[in-house]
mmCIF file of C-alpha atoms in Angstrom:
data_model
loop_
_atom_site.group_PDB
_atom_site.id
_atom_site.type_symbol
_atom_site.label_atom_id
_atom_site.label_comp_id
_atom_site.label_asym_id
_atom_site.label_seq_id
_atom_site.Cartn_x
_atom_site.Cartn_y
_atom_site.Cartn_z
ATOM 1 C CA MET A 80 113.354 100.100 118.480
ATOM 2 C CA ALA A 81 115.806 97.146 116.159
ATOM 3 C CA ASP A 82 118.870 98.448 114.699
ATOM 4 C CA HIS A 83 118.430 96.536 111.015
ATOM 5 C CA ARG A 84 121.258 99.009 109.422
ATOM 6 C CA GLY A 85 123.622 97.918 111.895
ATOM 7 C CA ALA A 86 122.368 94.177 111.498
ATOM 8 C CA ILE A 87 123.120 93.884 107.900
ATOM 9 C CA GLU A 88 126.366 96.451 108.229
ATOM 10 C CA ASN A 89 127.788 93.609 110.436
ATOM 11 C CA LEU A 90 127.021 91.417 107.252
ATOM 12 C CA LEU A 91 128.148 93.411 104.417
ATOM 13 C CA TYR A 92 131.786 93.274 106.760
ATOM 14 C CA THR A 93 131.618 89.945 108.893
ATOM 15 C CA TYR A 94 131.896 88.437 104.473
ATOM 16 C CA ALA A 95 135.304 90.929 104.472
ATOM 17 C CA GLU A 96 136.386 90.068 107.676
ATOM 18 C CA ALA A 97 136.654 86.083 106.981
ATOM 19 C CA ILE A 98 137.319 86.349 103.268
ATOM 20 C CA ASP A 99 140.333 88.240 104.217
ATOM 21 C CA ALA A 100 141.113 85.470 106.901
ATOM 22 C CA GLY A 101 140.956 82.692 104.659
ATOM 23 C CA ASP A 102 137.608 81.683 106.020
ATOM 24 C CA TYR A 103 135.513 80.032 103.538
ATOM 25 C CA GLU A 104 134.001 78.030 105.300
ATOM 26 C CA ALA A 105 132.530 80.835 107.485
ATOM 27 C CA ILE A 106 131.359 82.591 104.017
ATOM 28 C CA GLY A 107 129.915 79.724 103.328
ATOM 29 C CA ALA A 108 127.565 80.106 106.133
ATOM 30 C CA LEU A 109 126.767 83.651 105.306
ATOM 31 C CA PHE A 110 124.903 82.107 102.578
ATOM 32 C CA ALA A 111 123.496 79.456 103.969
ATOM 33 C CA HIS A 112 120.182 80.204 102.531
ATOM 34 C CA GLY A 113 121.351 82.511 100.099
ATOM 35 C CA ALA A 114 123.371 82.804 96.542
ATOM 36 C CA ILE A 115 126.197 84.416 95.140
ATOM 37 C CA ALA A 116 125.381 85.939 91.626
ATOM 38 C CA ASP A 117 126.628 87.079 88.516
ATOM 39 C CA ALA A 118 125.680 90.515 87.807
ATOM 40 C CA ASP A 119 122.578 90.261 85.900
ATOM 41 C CA GLY A 120 121.266 88.167 88.703
ATOM 42 C CA THR A 121 121.887 84.119 86.967
ATOM 43 C CA PRO A 122 122.922 82.230 90.688
ATOM 44 C CA MET A 123 126.364 80.717 90.537
ATOM 45 C CA VAL A 124 126.628 78.981 93.541
ATOM 46 C CA VAL A 125 123.049 78.563 96.422
ATOM 47 C CA GLY A 126 123.687 77.370 100.313
ATOM 48 C CA ALA A 127 127.001 76.520 102.482
ATOM 49 C CA GLN A 128 128.692 74.317 100.462
ATOM 50 C CA ALA A 129 128.018 75.826 97.574
ATOM 51 C CA VAL A 130 129.405 78.960 98.435
ATOM 52 C CA THR A 131 132.741 77.437 100.723
ATOM 53 C CA ALA A 132 133.348 75.093 97.465
ATOM 54 C CA LEU A 133 133.663 78.678 95.308
ATOM 55 C CA TYR A 134 135.527 80.329 97.066
ATOM 56 C CA THR A 135 138.105 77.464 98.643
ATOM 57 C CA SER A 136 138.409 76.641 94.298
ATOM 58 C CA THR A 137 138.768 80.040 92.910
ATOM 59 C CA THR A 138 140.707 82.012 96.019
ATOM 60 C CA ARG A 139 144.402 81.642 96.676
ATOM 61 C CA LYS A 140 145.898 80.873 100.044
ATOM 62 C CA TYR A 141 148.783 81.779 101.130
ATOM 63 C CA PRO A 142 150.936 80.117 104.413
ATOM 64 C CA ASP A 143 149.446 81.750 106.558
ATOM 65 C CA GLY A 144 146.555 80.593 105.806
ATOM 66 C CA THR A 145 144.790 84.477 103.775
ATOM 67 C CA PRO A 146 144.369 85.165 100.797
ATOM 68 C CA ARG A 147 146.253 88.362 101.745
ATOM 69 C CA SER A 148 143.857 90.603 101.146
ATOM 70 C CA HIS A 149 142.335 93.867 102.774
ATOM 71 C CA HIS A 150 138.137 93.434 101.103
ATOM 72 C CA VAL A 151 137.599 96.953 101.923
ATOM 73 C CA THR A 152 133.524 97.585 101.966
ATOM 74 C CA THR A 153 132.349 101.067 101.614
ATOM 75 C CA ASN A 154 129.137 103.860 101.009
ATOM 76 C CA PRO A 155 126.489 100.919 101.632
ATOM 77 C CA LEU A 156 122.915 102.323 100.900
ATOM 78 C CA ILE A 157 120.508 100.412 102.886
ATOM 79 C CA GLU A 158 116.614 100.498 101.647
ATOM 80 C CA ILE A 159 114.394 98.674 103.944
ATOM 81 C CA ALA A 160 111.007 96.848 103.179
ATOM 82 C CA GLU A 161 107.780 98.834 104.542
ATOM 83 C CA ASP A 162 107.720 95.597 106.986
ATOM 84 C CA GLU A 163 111.219 95.054 107.420
ATOM 85 C CA LEU A 164 111.136 91.747 106.603
ATOM 86 C CA SER A 165 113.388 92.016 103.480
ATOM 87 C CA ALA A 166 116.248 94.464 102.321
ATOM 88 C CA VAL A 167 118.257 95.637 99.394
ATOM 89 C CA CYS A 168 121.767 97.130 100.109
ATOM 90 C CA ARG A 169 123.994 98.408 97.366
ATOM 91 C CA SER A 170 127.859 98.867 98.311
ATOM 92 C CA ARG A 171 131.337 99.692 97.038
ATOM 93 C CA PHE A 172 134.069 97.122 97.267
ATOM 94 C CA THR A 173 138.207 97.433 96.981
ATOM 95 C CA VAL A 174 140.168 94.518 97.394
ATOM 96 C CA PHE A 175 144.170 95.075 98.352
ATOM 97 C CA GLN A 176 146.897 92.761 98.210
ATOM 98 C CA GLN A 177 150.406 92.658 99.069
ATOM 99 C CA THR A 178 152.326 89.250 98.950
ATOM 100 C CA GLU A 179 156.294 88.533 98.723
ATOM 101 C CA GLU A 180 156.189 89.236 94.887
ATOM 102 C CA LEU A 181 153.075 91.301 94.506
ATOM 103 C CA PRO A 182 153.487 95.392 96.686
ATOM 104 C CA LEU A 183 150.422 96.294 98.773
ATOM 105 C CA GLN A 184 148.234 97.292 95.396
ATOM 106 C CA PRO A 185 144.494 97.288 94.731
ATOM 107 C CA ILE A 186 143.840 94.380 92.562
ATOM 108 C CA ILE A 187 139.722 95.295 92.450
ATOM 109 C CA ALA A 188 137.287 97.545 92.383
ATOM 110 C CA GLY A 189 132.799 97.769 91.784
ATOM 111 C CA SER A 190 130.084 97.167 93.453
ATOM 112 C CA TYR A 191 127.550 94.378 95.316
ATOM 113 C CA THR A 192 123.874 94.564 95.465
ATOM 114 C CA ASP A 193 122.839 92.583 98.612
ATOM 115 C CA THR A 194 119.429 91.298 98.746
ATOM 116 C CA PHE A 195 118.563 89.824 102.858
ATOM 117 C CA GLU A 196 115.751 88.876 104.663
ATOM 118 C CA GLN A 197 114.747 88.548 108.316
ATOM 119 C CA VAL A 198 113.620 85.988 109.792
ATOM 120 C CA ASP A 199 113.312 84.718 113.510
ATOM 121 C CA GLY A 200 114.497 88.412 114.504
ATOM 122 C CA THR A 201 118.016 87.432 112.413
ATOM 123 C CA TRP A 202 118.909 89.582 109.345
ATOM 124 C CA ARG A 203 120.886 87.298 106.509
ATOM 125 C CA PHE A 204 121.979 86.898 103.189
ATOM 126 C CA VAL A 205 119.689 85.751 100.378
ATOM 127 C CA GLU A 206 121.544 87.081 97.203
ATOM 128 C CA ARG A 207 124.639 88.346 96.686
ATOM 129 C CA ARG A 208 125.379 90.082 92.774
ATOM 130 C CA MET A 209 128.824 91.463 92.370
ATOM 131 C CA ARG A 210 129.784 94.000 89.820
ATOM 132 C CA PRO A 211 133.836 94.203 89.655
ATOM 133 C CA THR A 212 134.243 97.214 87.171
ATOM 134 C CA LEU A 213 138.103 97.848 88.112
ATOM 135 C CA TYR A 214 140.346 95.537 87.127
ATOM 136 C CA GLY A 215 143.834 95.558 88.210
ATOM 137 C CA ASP A 216 146.523 92.417 89.012
ATOM 138 C CA LEU A 217 144.376 89.552 89.819
ATOM 139 C CA SER A 218 147.373 86.964 89.492
ATOM 140 C CA LYS A 219 148.787 86.335 92.744
ATOM 141 C CA HIS A 220 145.232 86.127 94.318
ATOM 142 C CA LEU A 221 142.654 84.275 92.039
ATOM 143 C CA LEU A 222 143.246 80.585 91.252
ATOM 144 C CA ILE A 223 141.024 81.656 88.052
ATOM 145 C CA ASP A 224 141.243 83.963 85.261
ATOM 146 C CA VAL A 225 139.047 86.585 85.203
ATOM 147 C CA THR A 226 138.439 88.562 81.953
ATOM 148 C CA PRO A 227 137.220 91.994 82.319
ATOM 149 C CA ASN A 228 133.486 92.748 81.290
ATOM 150 C CA GLN A 229 133.819 94.947 78.279
ATOM 151 C CA ASP A 230 130.537 96.480 77.915
#
């Protein structure tokens, strides 16, 4: 029996590991057949090159080649379709950061809703919807200004 849940959780954690390593090409590869979308499901970028470009242009890297962050993904609730070819996962994220100027602290938290598909026995991202809900000091993490959603 295949460990579908374990394979999907590995994708969640591989994303967190890649962004914390500053490996934006690895993030792009995770979304080679997928999209990063806003909370409403409107695709922001689709495919490996566009996803890599998004992270490269929006996420700060420090001299050690990383964003000096730790993305913690928790509470994955995975619903696998009856045919075992697609799945949806809702999870929570908290991002911690520490730099020379910024003491260790959480800088943003929220939830992901991810859609996956299984092709030739391998699970892959179809879409990631990000819903940030708690905001801290993002000035040392992002290269863009993020205004909290006030709804």
